[in-house]
Amino acid sequence: MVDTGLYITYVLIGICVIGILGFSVLNIAKNPGGAKSALVGIVGLIVIFGLTYALSDGTDATTTYAKLDITEGTSSRIGMGLGTFYVLTAAAIVAILYSEVSRLFSK
């Protein structure tokens, strides 16, 4: 019973991914100028991922973590994920504060 539910879930996720990709390509075909702003966002995320991966060294994978099969690469990817979370959270807070302060002074 559980296997059947998982397979149905996989099929539905696949259908959703195909639908998302299809509608995205259709939207880009209708409005190529809008794709530029999406591309800027994607490149920004890739830059943030790259910077946080470069800054996470993974040297904290000591013998304690080695017992759990956590290597320096795994530790570095976890550090990248945490760093990305911190950077994007800080960016969201700054964006909220900027919009509220600019609205306060525009009145």
PDB file of N, CA and C in Angstrom:
ATOM      1  N   MET A   1       0.826  -1.198   0.000  1.00  0.00           N
ATOM      2  CA  MET A   1       0.000   0.000   0.000  1.00  0.00           C
ATOM      3  C   MET A   1       0.865   1.255   0.000  1.00  0.00           C
ATOM      4  N   VAL A   2       1.913   1.255   0.813  1.00  0.00           N
ATOM      5  CA  VAL A   2       2.781   2.420   0.886  1.00  0.00           C
ATOM      6  C   VAL A   2       3.523   2.609  -0.423  1.00  0.00           C
ATOM      7  N   ASP A   3       4.001   1.507  -1.023  1.00  0.00           N
ATOM      8  CA  ASP A   3       4.723   1.611  -2.287  1.00  0.00           C
ATOM      9  C   ASP A   3       3.844   2.204  -3.379  1.00  0.00           C
ATOM     10  N   THR A   4       2.592   1.793  -3.425  1.00  0.00           N
ATOM     11  CA  THR A   4       1.672   2.312  -4.433  1.00  0.00           C
ATOM     12  C   THR A   4       1.468   3.810  -4.250  1.00  0.00           C
ATOM     13  N   GLY A   5       1.307   4.233  -3.019  1.00  0.00           N
ATOM     14  CA  GLY A   5       1.149   5.665  -2.745  1.00  0.00           C
ATOM     15  C   GLY A   5       2.375   6.467  -3.142  1.00  0.00           C
ATOM     16  N   LEU A   6       3.553   5.913  -2.888  1.00  0.00           N
ATOM     17  CA  LEU A   6       4.777   6.603  -3.285  1.00  0.00           C
ATOM     18  C   LEU A   6       4.890   6.709  -4.798  1.00  0.00           C
ATOM     19  N   TYR A   7       4.554   5.644  -5.510  1.00  0.00           N
ATOM     20  CA  TYR A   7       4.623   5.673  -6.962  1.00  0.00           C
ATOM     21  C   TYR A   7       3.638   6.672  -7.552  1.00  0.00           C
ATOM     22  N   ILE A   8       2.451   6.736  -6.988  1.00  0.00           N
ATOM     23  CA  ILE A   8       1.467   7.716  -7.446  1.00  0.00           C
ATOM     24  C   ILE A   8       1.976   9.130  -7.181  1.00  0.00           C
ATOM     25  N   THR A   9       2.606   9.329  -6.023  1.00  0.00           N
ATOM     26  CA  THR A   9       3.173  10.629  -5.694  1.00  0.00           C
ATOM     27  C   THR A   9       4.267  11.011  -6.675  1.00  0.00           C
ATOM     28  N   TYR A  10       5.135  10.061  -7.019  1.00  0.00           N
ATOM     29  CA  TYR A  10       6.203  10.332  -7.981  1.00  0.00           C
ATOM     30  C   TYR A  10       5.634  10.713  -9.342  1.00  0.00           C
ATOM     31  N   VAL A  11       4.612  10.012  -9.770  1.00  0.00           N
ATOM     32  CA  VAL A  11       3.985  10.318 -11.058  1.00  0.00           C
ATOM     33  C   VAL A  11       3.369  11.715 -11.031  1.00  0.00           C
ATOM     34  N   LEU A  12       2.678  12.061  -9.956  1.00  0.00           N
ATOM     35  CA  LEU A  12       2.055  13.376  -9.858  1.00  0.00           C
ATOM     36  C   LEU A  12       3.099  14.484  -9.805  1.00  0.00           C
ATOM     37  N   ILE A  13       4.193  14.256  -9.100  1.00  0.00           N
ATOM     38  CA  ILE A  13       5.274  15.247  -9.059  1.00  0.00           C
ATOM     39  C   ILE A  13       5.867  15.413 -10.452  1.00  0.00           C
ATOM     40  N   GLY A  14       6.052  14.310 -11.165  1.00  0.00           N
ATOM     41  CA  GLY A  14       6.560  14.386 -12.535  1.00  0.00           C
ATOM     42  C   GLY A  14       5.638  15.177 -13.442  1.00  0.00           C
ATOM     43  N   ILE A  15       4.338  14.944 -13.331  1.00  0.00           N
ATOM     44  CA  ILE A  15       3.366  15.689 -14.129  1.00  0.00           C
ATOM     45  C   ILE A  15       3.430  17.178 -13.796  1.00  0.00           C
ATOM     46  N   CYS A  16       3.557  17.495 -12.515  1.00  0.00           N
ATOM     47  CA  CYS A  16       3.649  18.905 -12.105  1.00  0.00           C
ATOM     48  C   CYS A  16       4.915  19.560 -12.642  1.00  0.00           C
ATOM     49  N   VAL A  17       6.032  18.857 -12.583  1.00  0.00           N
ATOM     50  CA  VAL A  17       7.291  19.417 -13.092  1.00  0.00           C
ATOM     51  C   VAL A  17       7.196  19.653 -14.597  1.00  0.00           C
ATOM     52  N   ILE A  18       6.634  18.708 -15.321  1.00  0.00           N
ATOM     53  CA  ILE A  18       6.466  18.879 -16.765  1.00  0.00           C
ATOM     54  C   ILE A  18       5.545  20.058 -17.054  1.00  0.00           C
ATOM     55  N   GLY A  19       4.471  20.200 -16.287  1.00  0.00           N
ATOM     56  CA  GLY A  19       3.563  21.334 -16.466  1.00  0.00           C
ATOM     57  C   GLY A  19       4.235  22.662 -16.163  1.00  0.00           C
ATOM     58  N   ILE A  20       5.019  22.712 -15.094  1.00  0.00           N
ATOM     59  CA  ILE A  20       5.719  23.946 -14.741  1.00  0.00           C
ATOM     60  C   ILE A  20       6.706  24.328 -15.835  1.00  0.00           C
ATOM     61  N   LEU A  21       7.476  23.363 -16.303  1.00  0.00           N
ATOM     62  CA  LEU A  21       8.442  23.650 -17.366  1.00  0.00           C
ATOM     63  C   LEU A  21       7.744  24.075 -18.657  1.00  0.00           C
ATOM     64  N   GLY A  22       6.655  23.404 -18.986  1.00  0.00           N
ATOM     65  CA  GLY A  22       5.922  23.747 -20.202  1.00  0.00           C
ATOM     66  C   GLY A  22       5.357  25.149 -20.156  1.00  0.00           C
ATOM     67  N   PHE A  23       4.704  25.511 -19.058  1.00  0.00           N
ATOM     68  CA  PHE A  23       4.143  26.848 -18.948  1.00  0.00           C
ATOM     69  C   PHE A  23       5.229  27.910 -18.847  1.00  0.00           C
ATOM     70  N   SER A  24       6.382  27.572 -18.256  1.00  0.00           N
ATOM     71  CA  SER A  24       7.485  28.525 -18.199  1.00  0.00           C
ATOM     72  C   SER A  24       8.019  28.817 -19.595  1.00  0.00           C
ATOM     73  N   VAL A  25       8.198  27.780 -20.392  1.00  0.00           N
ATOM     74  CA  VAL A  25       8.678  27.977 -21.766  1.00  0.00           C
ATOM     75  C   VAL A  25       7.651  28.762 -22.566  1.00  0.00           C
ATOM     76  N   LEU A  26       6.378  28.476 -22.380  1.00  0.00           N
ATOM     77  CA  LEU A  26       5.319  29.204 -23.077  1.00  0.00           C
ATOM     78  C   LEU A  26       5.315  30.677 -22.678  1.00  0.00           C
ATOM     79  N   ASN A  27       5.501  30.966 -21.400  1.00  0.00           N
ATOM     80  CA  ASN A  27       5.533  32.344 -20.920  1.00  0.00           C
ATOM     81  C   ASN A  27       6.756  33.081 -21.462  1.00  0.00           C
ATOM     82  N   ILE A  28       7.900  32.400 -21.539  1.00  0.00           N
ATOM     83  CA  ILE A  28       9.102  33.019 -22.092  1.00  0.00           C
ATOM     84  C   ILE A  28       8.909  33.305 -23.575  1.00  0.00           C
ATOM     85  N   ALA A  29       8.229  32.413 -24.287  1.00  0.00           N
ATOM     86  CA  ALA A  29       7.978  32.632 -25.710  1.00  0.00           C
ATOM     87  C   ALA A  29       7.058  33.825 -25.931  1.00  0.00           C
ATOM     88  N   LYS A  30       6.088  34.019 -25.039  1.00  0.00           N
ATOM     89  CA  LYS A  30       5.164  35.141 -25.171  1.00  0.00           C
ATOM     90  C   LYS A  30       5.809  36.463 -24.759  1.00  0.00           C
ATOM     91  N   ASN A  31       6.650  36.431 -23.728  1.00  0.00           N
ATOM     92  CA  ASN A  31       7.247  37.648 -23.176  1.00  0.00           C
ATOM     93  C   ASN A  31       8.740  37.442 -22.960  1.00  0.00           C
ATOM     94  N   PRO A  32       9.562  37.577 -24.002  1.00  0.00           N
ATOM     95  CA  PRO A  32      11.002  37.352 -23.846  1.00  0.00           C
ATOM     96  C   PRO A  32      11.681  38.373 -22.940  1.00  0.00           C
ATOM     97  N   GLY A  33      11.125  39.568 -22.835  1.00  0.00           N
ATOM     98  CA  GLY A  33      11.714  40.580 -21.960  1.00  0.00           C
ATOM     99  C   GLY A  33      11.611  40.208 -20.491  1.00  0.00           C
ATOM    100  N   GLY A  34      10.564  39.494 -20.129  1.00  0.00           N
ATOM    101  CA  GLY A  34      10.394  39.061 -18.748  1.00  0.00           C
ATOM    102  C   GLY A  34      11.380  37.985 -18.351  1.00  0.00           C
ATOM    103  N   ALA A  35      11.929  37.296 -19.329  1.00  0.00           N
ATOM    104  CA  ALA A  35      12.906  36.246 -19.032  1.00  0.00           C
ATOM    105  C   ALA A  35      14.209  36.839 -18.524  1.00  0.00           C
ATOM    106  N   LYS A  36      14.483  38.084 -18.899  1.00  0.00           N
ATOM    107  CA  LYS A  36      15.720  38.724 -18.460  1.00  0.00           C
ATOM    108  C   LYS A  36      15.732  38.904 -16.945  1.00  0.00           C
ATOM    109  N   SER A  37      14.615  39.317 -16.373  1.00  0.00           N
ATOM    110  CA  SER A  37      14.565  39.503 -14.921  1.00  0.00           C
ATOM    111  C   SER A  37      14.653  38.166 -14.197  1.00  0.00           C
ATOM    112  N   ALA A  38      14.061  37.132 -14.761  1.00  0.00           N
ATOM    113  CA  ALA A  38      14.182  35.802 -14.154  1.00  0.00           C
ATOM    114  C   ALA A  38      15.611  35.310 -14.238  1.00  0.00           C
ATOM    115  N   LEU A  39      16.273  35.578 -15.340  1.00  0.00           N
ATOM    116  CA  LEU A  39      17.667  35.168 -15.511  1.00  0.00           C
ATOM    117  C   LEU A  39      18.575  35.883 -14.519  1.00  0.00           C
ATOM    118  N   VAL A  40      18.306  37.158 -14.252  1.00  0.00           N
ATOM    119  CA  VAL A  40      19.086  37.902 -13.265  1.00  0.00           C
ATOM    120  C   VAL A  40      18.920  37.272 -11.883  1.00  0.00           C
ATOM    121  N   GLY A  41      17.719  36.884 -11.526  1.00  0.00           N
ATOM    122  CA  GLY A  41      17.485  36.232 -10.238  1.00  0.00           C
ATOM    123  C   GLY A  41      18.181  34.895 -10.128  1.00  0.00           C
ATOM    124  N   ILE A  42      18.128  34.114 -11.187  1.00  0.00           N
ATOM    125  CA  ILE A  42      18.785  32.795 -11.179  1.00  0.00           C
ATOM    126  C   ILE A  42      20.294  32.952 -11.069  1.00  0.00           C
ATOM    127  N   VAL A  43      20.865  33.905 -11.817  1.00  0.00           N
ATOM    128  CA  VAL A  43      22.312  34.141 -11.739  1.00  0.00           C
ATOM    129  C   VAL A  43      22.689  34.632 -10.344  1.00  0.00           C
ATOM    130  N   GLY A  44      21.854  35.476  -9.743  1.00  0.00           N
ATOM    131  CA  GLY A  44      22.109  35.938  -8.376  1.00  0.00           C
ATOM    132  C   GLY A  44      22.140  34.788  -7.379  1.00  0.00           C
ATOM    133  N   LEU A  45      21.194  33.869  -7.506  1.00  0.00           N
ATOM    134  CA  LEU A  45      21.189  32.698  -6.617  1.00  0.00           C
ATOM    135  C   LEU A  45      22.425  31.831  -6.821  1.00  0.00           C
ATOM    136  N   ILE A  46      22.838  31.654  -8.080  1.00  0.00           N
ATOM    137  CA  ILE A  46      24.025  30.848  -8.355  1.00  0.00           C
ATOM    138  C   ILE A  46      25.261  31.507  -7.753  1.00  0.00           C
ATOM    139  N   VAL A  47      25.346  32.838  -7.825  1.00  0.00           N
ATOM    140  CA  VAL A  47      26.480  33.551  -7.222  1.00  0.00           C
ATOM    141  C   VAL A  47      26.477  33.369  -5.707  1.00  0.00           C
ATOM    142  N   ILE A  48      25.305  33.476  -5.081  1.00  0.00           N
ATOM    143  CA  ILE A  48      25.218  33.286  -3.630  1.00  0.00           C
ATOM    144  C   ILE A  48      25.601  31.860  -3.259  1.00  0.00           C
ATOM    145  N   PHE A  49      25.121  30.870  -4.026  1.00  0.00           N
ATOM    146  CA  PHE A  49      25.503  29.486  -3.767  1.00  0.00           C
ATOM    147  C   PHE A  49      27.011  29.307  -3.880  1.00  0.00           C
ATOM    148  N   GLY A  50      27.597  29.884  -4.920  1.00  0.00           N
ATOM    149  CA  GLY A  50      29.037  29.747  -5.133  1.00  0.00           C
ATOM    150  C   GLY A  50      29.849  30.392  -4.025  1.00  0.00           C
ATOM    151  N   LEU A  51      29.443  31.603  -3.613  1.00  0.00           N
ATOM    152  CA  LEU A  51      30.177  32.285  -2.542  1.00  0.00           C
ATOM    153  C   LEU A  51      30.080  31.542  -1.218  1.00  0.00           C
ATOM    154  N   THR A  52      28.891  31.078  -0.887  1.00  0.00           N
ATOM    155  CA  THR A  52      28.750  30.381   0.392  1.00  0.00           C
ATOM    156  C   THR A  52      29.445  29.024   0.359  1.00  0.00           C
ATOM    157  N   TYR A  53      29.501  28.384  -0.805  1.00  0.00           N
ATOM    158  CA  TYR A  53      30.247  27.123  -0.902  1.00  0.00           C
ATOM    159  C   TYR A  53      31.745  27.373  -0.756  1.00  0.00           C
ATOM    160  N   ALA A  54      32.220  28.457  -1.337  1.00  0.00           N
ATOM    161  CA  ALA A  54      33.643  28.787  -1.222  1.00  0.00           C
ATOM    162  C   ALA A  54      34.019  29.156   0.205  1.00  0.00           C
ATOM    163  N   LEU A  55      33.098  29.758   0.936  1.00  0.00           N
ATOM    164  CA  LEU A  55      33.386  30.162   2.304  1.00  0.00           C
ATOM    165  C   LEU A  55      33.237  29.027   3.314  1.00  0.00           C
ATOM    166  N   SER A  56      32.540  27.977   2.979  1.00  0.00           N
ATOM    167  CA  SER A  56      32.396  26.844   3.905  1.00  0.00           C
ATOM    168  C   SER A  56      33.528  25.863   3.632  1.00  0.00           C
ATOM    169  N   ASP A  57      34.366  25.650   4.637  1.00  0.00           N
ATOM    170  CA  ASP A  57      35.566  24.853   4.411  1.00  0.00           C
ATOM    171  C   ASP A  57      35.372  23.367   4.700  1.00  0.00           C
ATOM    172  N   GLY A  58      34.446  23.011   5.532  1.00  0.00           N
ATOM    173  CA  GLY A  58      34.177  21.601   5.785  1.00  0.00           C
ATOM    174  C   GLY A  58      35.174  20.928   6.694  1.00  0.00           C
ATOM    175  N   THR A  59      36.012  21.704   7.368  1.00  0.00           N
ATOM    176  CA  THR A  59      37.024  21.089   8.229  1.00  0.00           C
ATOM    177  C   THR A  59      36.464  20.644   9.573  1.00  0.00           C
ATOM    178  N   ASP A  60      35.217  20.930   9.832  1.00  0.00           N
ATOM    179  CA  ASP A  60      34.637  20.511  11.104  1.00  0.00           C
ATOM    180  C   ASP A  60      34.146  19.071  11.077  1.00  0.00           C
ATOM    181  N   ALA A  61      34.404  18.359   9.994  1.00  0.00           N
ATOM    182  CA  ALA A  61      34.052  16.936   9.919  1.00  0.00           C
ATOM    183  C   ALA A  61      35.140  16.148  10.630  1.00  0.00           C
ATOM    184  N   THR A  62      34.991  16.022  11.940  1.00  0.00           N
ATOM    185  CA  THR A  62      36.014  15.354  12.758  1.00  0.00           C
ATOM    186  C   THR A  62      35.714  13.874  12.869  1.00  0.00           C
ATOM    187  N   THR A  63      36.434  13.220  13.717  1.00  0.00           N
ATOM    188  CA  THR A  63      36.246  11.779  13.885  1.00  0.00           C
ATOM    189  C   THR A  63      34.867  11.445  14.425  1.00  0.00           C
ATOM    190  N   THR A  64      34.269  12.344  15.190  1.00  0.00           N
ATOM    191  CA  THR A  64      32.922  12.092  15.701  1.00  0.00           C
ATOM    192  C   THR A  64      31.928  11.995  14.551  1.00  0.00           C
ATOM    193  N   TYR A  65      32.052  12.901  13.586  1.00  0.00           N
ATOM    194  CA  TYR A  65      31.147  12.886  12.448  1.00  0.00           C
ATOM    195  C   TYR A  65      31.530  11.822  11.429  1.00  0.00           C
ATOM    196  N   ALA A  66      32.782  11.412  11.439  1.00  0.00           N
ATOM    197  CA  ALA A  66      33.213  10.374  10.504  1.00  0.00           C
ATOM    198  C   ALA A  66      32.488   9.058  10.792  1.00  0.00           C
ATOM    199  N   LYS A  67      32.137   8.831  12.042  1.00  0.00           N
ATOM    200  CA  LYS A  67      31.375   7.628  12.389  1.00  0.00           C
ATOM    201  C   LYS A  67      29.993   7.640  11.744  1.00  0.00           C
ATOM    202  N   LEU A  68      29.501   8.811  11.448  1.00  0.00           N
ATOM    203  CA  LEU A  68      28.180   8.948  10.842  1.00  0.00           C
ATOM    204  C   LEU A  68      28.258   9.107   9.332  1.00  0.00           C
ATOM    205  N   ASP A  69      29.425   8.825   8.748  1.00  0.00           N
ATOM    206  CA  ASP A  69      29.669   8.938   7.306  1.00  0.00           C
ATOM    207  C   ASP A  69      29.508  10.365   6.794  1.00  0.00           C
ATOM    208  N   ILE A  70      29.887  11.343   7.617  1.00  0.00           N
ATOM    209  CA  ILE A  70      29.866  12.741   7.195  1.00  0.00           C
ATOM    210  C   ILE A  70      31.293  13.118   6.812  1.00  0.00           C
ATOM    211  N   THR A  71      31.495  13.384   5.534  1.00  0.00           N
ATOM    212  CA  THR A  71      32.814  13.729   5.032  1.00  0.00           C
ATOM    213  C   THR A  71      32.987  15.248   4.999  1.00  0.00           C
ATOM    214  N   GLU A  72      34.152  15.689   4.581  1.00  0.00           N
ATOM    215  CA  GLU A  72      34.375  17.133   4.445  1.00  0.00           C
ATOM    216  C   GLU A  72      33.486  17.720   3.354  1.00  0.00           C
ATOM    217  N   GLY A  73      33.238  16.966   2.300  1.00  0.00           N
ATOM    218  CA  GLY A  73      32.353  17.437   1.234  1.00  0.00           C
ATOM    219  C   GLY A  73      30.930  17.616   1.714  1.00  0.00           C
ATOM    220  N   THR A  74      30.455  16.642   2.487  1.00  0.00           N
ATOM    221  CA  THR A  74      29.102  16.742   3.037  1.00  0.00           C
ATOM    222  C   THR A  74      28.998  17.924   3.982  1.00  0.00           C
ATOM    223  N   SER A  75      30.013  18.088   4.828  1.00  0.00           N
ATOM    224  CA  SER A  75      30.019  19.208   5.762  1.00  0.00           C
ATOM    225  C   SER A  75      30.073  20.541   5.026  1.00  0.00           C
ATOM    226  N   SER A  76      30.817  20.582   3.938  1.00  0.00           N
ATOM    227  CA  SER A  76      30.907  21.809   3.146  1.00  0.00           C
ATOM    228  C   SER A  76      29.569  22.145   2.493  1.00  0.00           C
ATOM    229  N   ARG A  77      28.858  21.138   1.993  1.00  0.00           N
ATOM    230  CA  ARG A  77      27.540  21.389   1.392  1.00  0.00           C
ATOM    231  C   ARG A  77      26.522  21.828   2.438  1.00  0.00           C
ATOM    232  N   ILE A  78      26.609  21.266   3.636  1.00  0.00           N
ATOM    233  CA  ILE A  78      25.710  21.696   4.712  1.00  0.00           C
ATOM    234  C   ILE A  78      26.012  23.138   5.091  1.00  0.00           C
ATOM    235  N   GLY A  79      27.300  23.471   5.169  1.00  0.00           N
ATOM    236  CA  GLY A  79      27.683  24.854   5.446  1.00  0.00           C
ATOM    237  C   GLY A  79      27.209  25.801   4.362  1.00  0.00           C
ATOM    238  N   MET A  80      27.254  25.347   3.102  1.00  0.00           N
ATOM    239  CA  MET A  80      26.756  26.163   2.001  1.00  0.00           C
ATOM    240  C   MET A  80      25.262  26.412   2.168  1.00  0.00           C
ATOM    241  N   GLY A  81      24.516  25.384   2.521  1.00  0.00           N
ATOM    242  CA  GLY A  81      23.078  25.551   2.709  1.00  0.00           C
ATOM    243  C   GLY A  81      22.746  26.511   3.833  1.00  0.00           C
ATOM    244  N   LEU A  82      23.468  26.388   4.937  1.00  0.00           N
ATOM    245  CA  LEU A  82      23.235  27.301   6.058  1.00  0.00           C
ATOM    246  C   LEU A  82      23.630  28.726   5.702  1.00  0.00           C
ATOM    247  N   GLY A  83      24.764  28.878   5.042  1.00  0.00           N
ATOM    248  CA  GLY A  83      25.203  30.211   4.635  1.00  0.00           C
ATOM    249  C   GLY A  83      24.231  30.859   3.668  1.00  0.00           C
ATOM    250  N   THR A  84      23.729  30.075   2.723  1.00  0.00           N
ATOM    251  CA  THR A  84      22.743  30.593   1.775  1.00  0.00           C
ATOM    252  C   THR A  84      21.480  31.025   2.507  1.00  0.00           C
ATOM    253  N   PHE A  85      21.054  30.225   3.462  1.00  0.00           N
ATOM    254  CA  PHE A  85      19.874  30.580   4.260  1.00  0.00           C
ATOM    255  C   PHE A  85      20.087  31.899   4.982  1.00  0.00           C
ATOM    256  N   TYR A  86      21.270  32.075   5.603  1.00  0.00           N
ATOM    257  CA  TYR A  86      21.550  33.308   6.332  1.00  0.00           C
ATOM    258  C   TYR A  86      21.583  34.514   5.404  1.00  0.00           C
ATOM    259  N   VAL A  87      22.225  34.374   4.245  1.00  0.00           N
ATOM    260  CA  VAL A  87      22.335  35.493   3.304  1.00  0.00           C
ATOM    261  C   VAL A  87      20.956  35.875   2.773  1.00  0.00           C
ATOM    262  N   LEU A  88      20.151  34.889   2.378  1.00  0.00           N
ATOM    263  CA  LEU A  88      18.832  35.195   1.829  1.00  0.00           C
ATOM    264  C   LEU A  88      17.883  35.742   2.893  1.00  0.00           C
ATOM    265  N   THR A  89      18.017  35.281   4.133  1.00  0.00           N
ATOM    266  CA  THR A  89      17.206  35.826   5.222  1.00  0.00           C
ATOM    267  C   THR A  89      17.577  37.280   5.479  1.00  0.00           C
ATOM    268  N   ALA A  90      18.875  37.575   5.510  1.00  0.00           N
ATOM    269  CA  ALA A  90      19.318  38.955   5.708  1.00  0.00           C
ATOM    270  C   ALA A  90      18.853  39.838   4.553  1.00  0.00           C
ATOM    271  N   ALA A  91      18.916  39.335   3.331  1.00  0.00           N
ATOM    272  CA  ALA A  91      18.460  40.112   2.172  1.00  0.00           C
ATOM    273  C   ALA A  91      16.958  40.388   2.258  1.00  0.00           C
ATOM    274  N   ALA A  92      16.187  39.413   2.708  1.00  0.00           N
ATOM    275  CA  ALA A  92      14.738  39.616   2.845  1.00  0.00           C
ATOM    276  C   ALA A  92      14.432  40.661   3.914  1.00  0.00           C
ATOM    277  N   ILE A  93      15.164  40.613   5.024  1.00  0.00           N
ATOM    278  CA  ILE A  93      14.942  41.596   6.094  1.00  0.00           C
ATOM    279  C   ILE A  93      15.302  42.994   5.609  1.00  0.00           C
ATOM    280  N   VAL A  94      16.431  43.127   4.905  1.00  0.00           N
ATOM    281  CA  VAL A  94      16.836  44.430   4.379  1.00  0.00           C
ATOM    282  C   VAL A  94      15.808  44.938   3.366  1.00  0.00           C
ATOM    283  N   ALA A  95      15.284  44.059   2.514  1.00  0.00           N
ATOM    284  CA  ALA A  95      14.289  44.477   1.531  1.00  0.00           C
ATOM    285  C   ALA A  95      13.006  44.947   2.205  1.00  0.00           C
ATOM    286  N   ILE A  96      12.586  44.265   3.254  1.00  0.00           N
ATOM    287  CA  ILE A  96      11.379  44.673   3.984  1.00  0.00           C
ATOM    288  C   ILE A  96      11.599  46.020   4.653  1.00  0.00           C
ATOM    289  N   LEU A  97      12.744  46.174   5.315  1.00  0.00           N
ATOM    290  CA  LEU A  97      13.032  47.443   5.975  1.00  0.00           C
ATOM    291  C   LEU A  97      13.128  48.582   4.962  1.00  0.00           C
ATOM    292  N   TYR A  98      13.759  48.339   3.831  1.00  0.00           N
ATOM    293  CA  TYR A  98      13.886  49.368   2.799  1.00  0.00           C
ATOM    294  C   TYR A  98      12.510  49.792   2.275  1.00  0.00           C
ATOM    295  N   SER A  99      11.656  48.822   2.006  1.00  0.00           N
ATOM    296  CA  SER A  99      10.332  49.184   1.478  1.00  0.00           C
ATOM    297  C   SER A  99       9.514  49.948   2.495  1.00  0.00           C
ATOM    298  N   GLU A 100       9.623  49.578   3.768  1.00  0.00           N
ATOM    299  CA  GLU A 100       8.845  50.288   4.786  1.00  0.00           C
ATOM    300  C   GLU A 100       9.387  51.694   5.022  1.00  0.00           C
ATOM    301  N   VAL A 101      10.701  51.846   5.065  1.00  0.00           N
ATOM    302  CA  VAL A 101      11.293  53.161   5.295  1.00  0.00           C
ATOM    303  C   VAL A 101      11.053  54.072   4.094  1.00  0.00           C
ATOM    304  N   SER A 102      11.180  53.531   2.881  1.00  0.00           N
ATOM    305  CA  SER A 102      10.937  54.369   1.700  1.00  0.00           C
ATOM    306  C   SER A 102       9.479  54.784   1.617  1.00  0.00           C
ATOM    307  N   ARG A 103       8.573  53.925   2.029  1.00  0.00           N
ATOM    308  CA  ARG A 103       7.154  54.290   2.036  1.00  0.00           C
ATOM    309  C   ARG A 103       6.879  55.341   3.106  1.00  0.00           C
ATOM    310  N   LEU A 104       7.591  55.285   4.220  1.00  0.00           N
ATOM    311  CA  LEU A 104       7.412  56.257   5.289  1.00  0.00           C
ATOM    312  C   LEU A 104       7.829  57.651   4.841  1.00  0.00           C
ATOM    313  N   PHE A 105       8.934  57.736   4.096  1.00  0.00           N
ATOM    314  CA  PHE A 105       9.422  59.036   3.659  1.00  0.00           C
ATOM    315  C   PHE A 105       8.754  59.531   2.368  1.00  0.00           C
ATOM    316  N   SER A 106       8.055  58.678   1.665  1.00  0.00           N
ATOM    317  CA  SER A 106       7.415  59.116   0.419  1.00  0.00           C
ATOM    318  C   SER A 106       6.100  59.845   0.663  1.00  0.00           C
ATOM    319  N   LYS A 107       5.561  59.770   1.857  1.00  0.00           N
ATOM    320  CA  LYS A 107       4.272  60.417   2.165  1.00  0.00           C
ATOM    321  C   LYS A 107       4.437  61.836   2.556  1.00  0.00           C
TER     322      LYS A 107
END
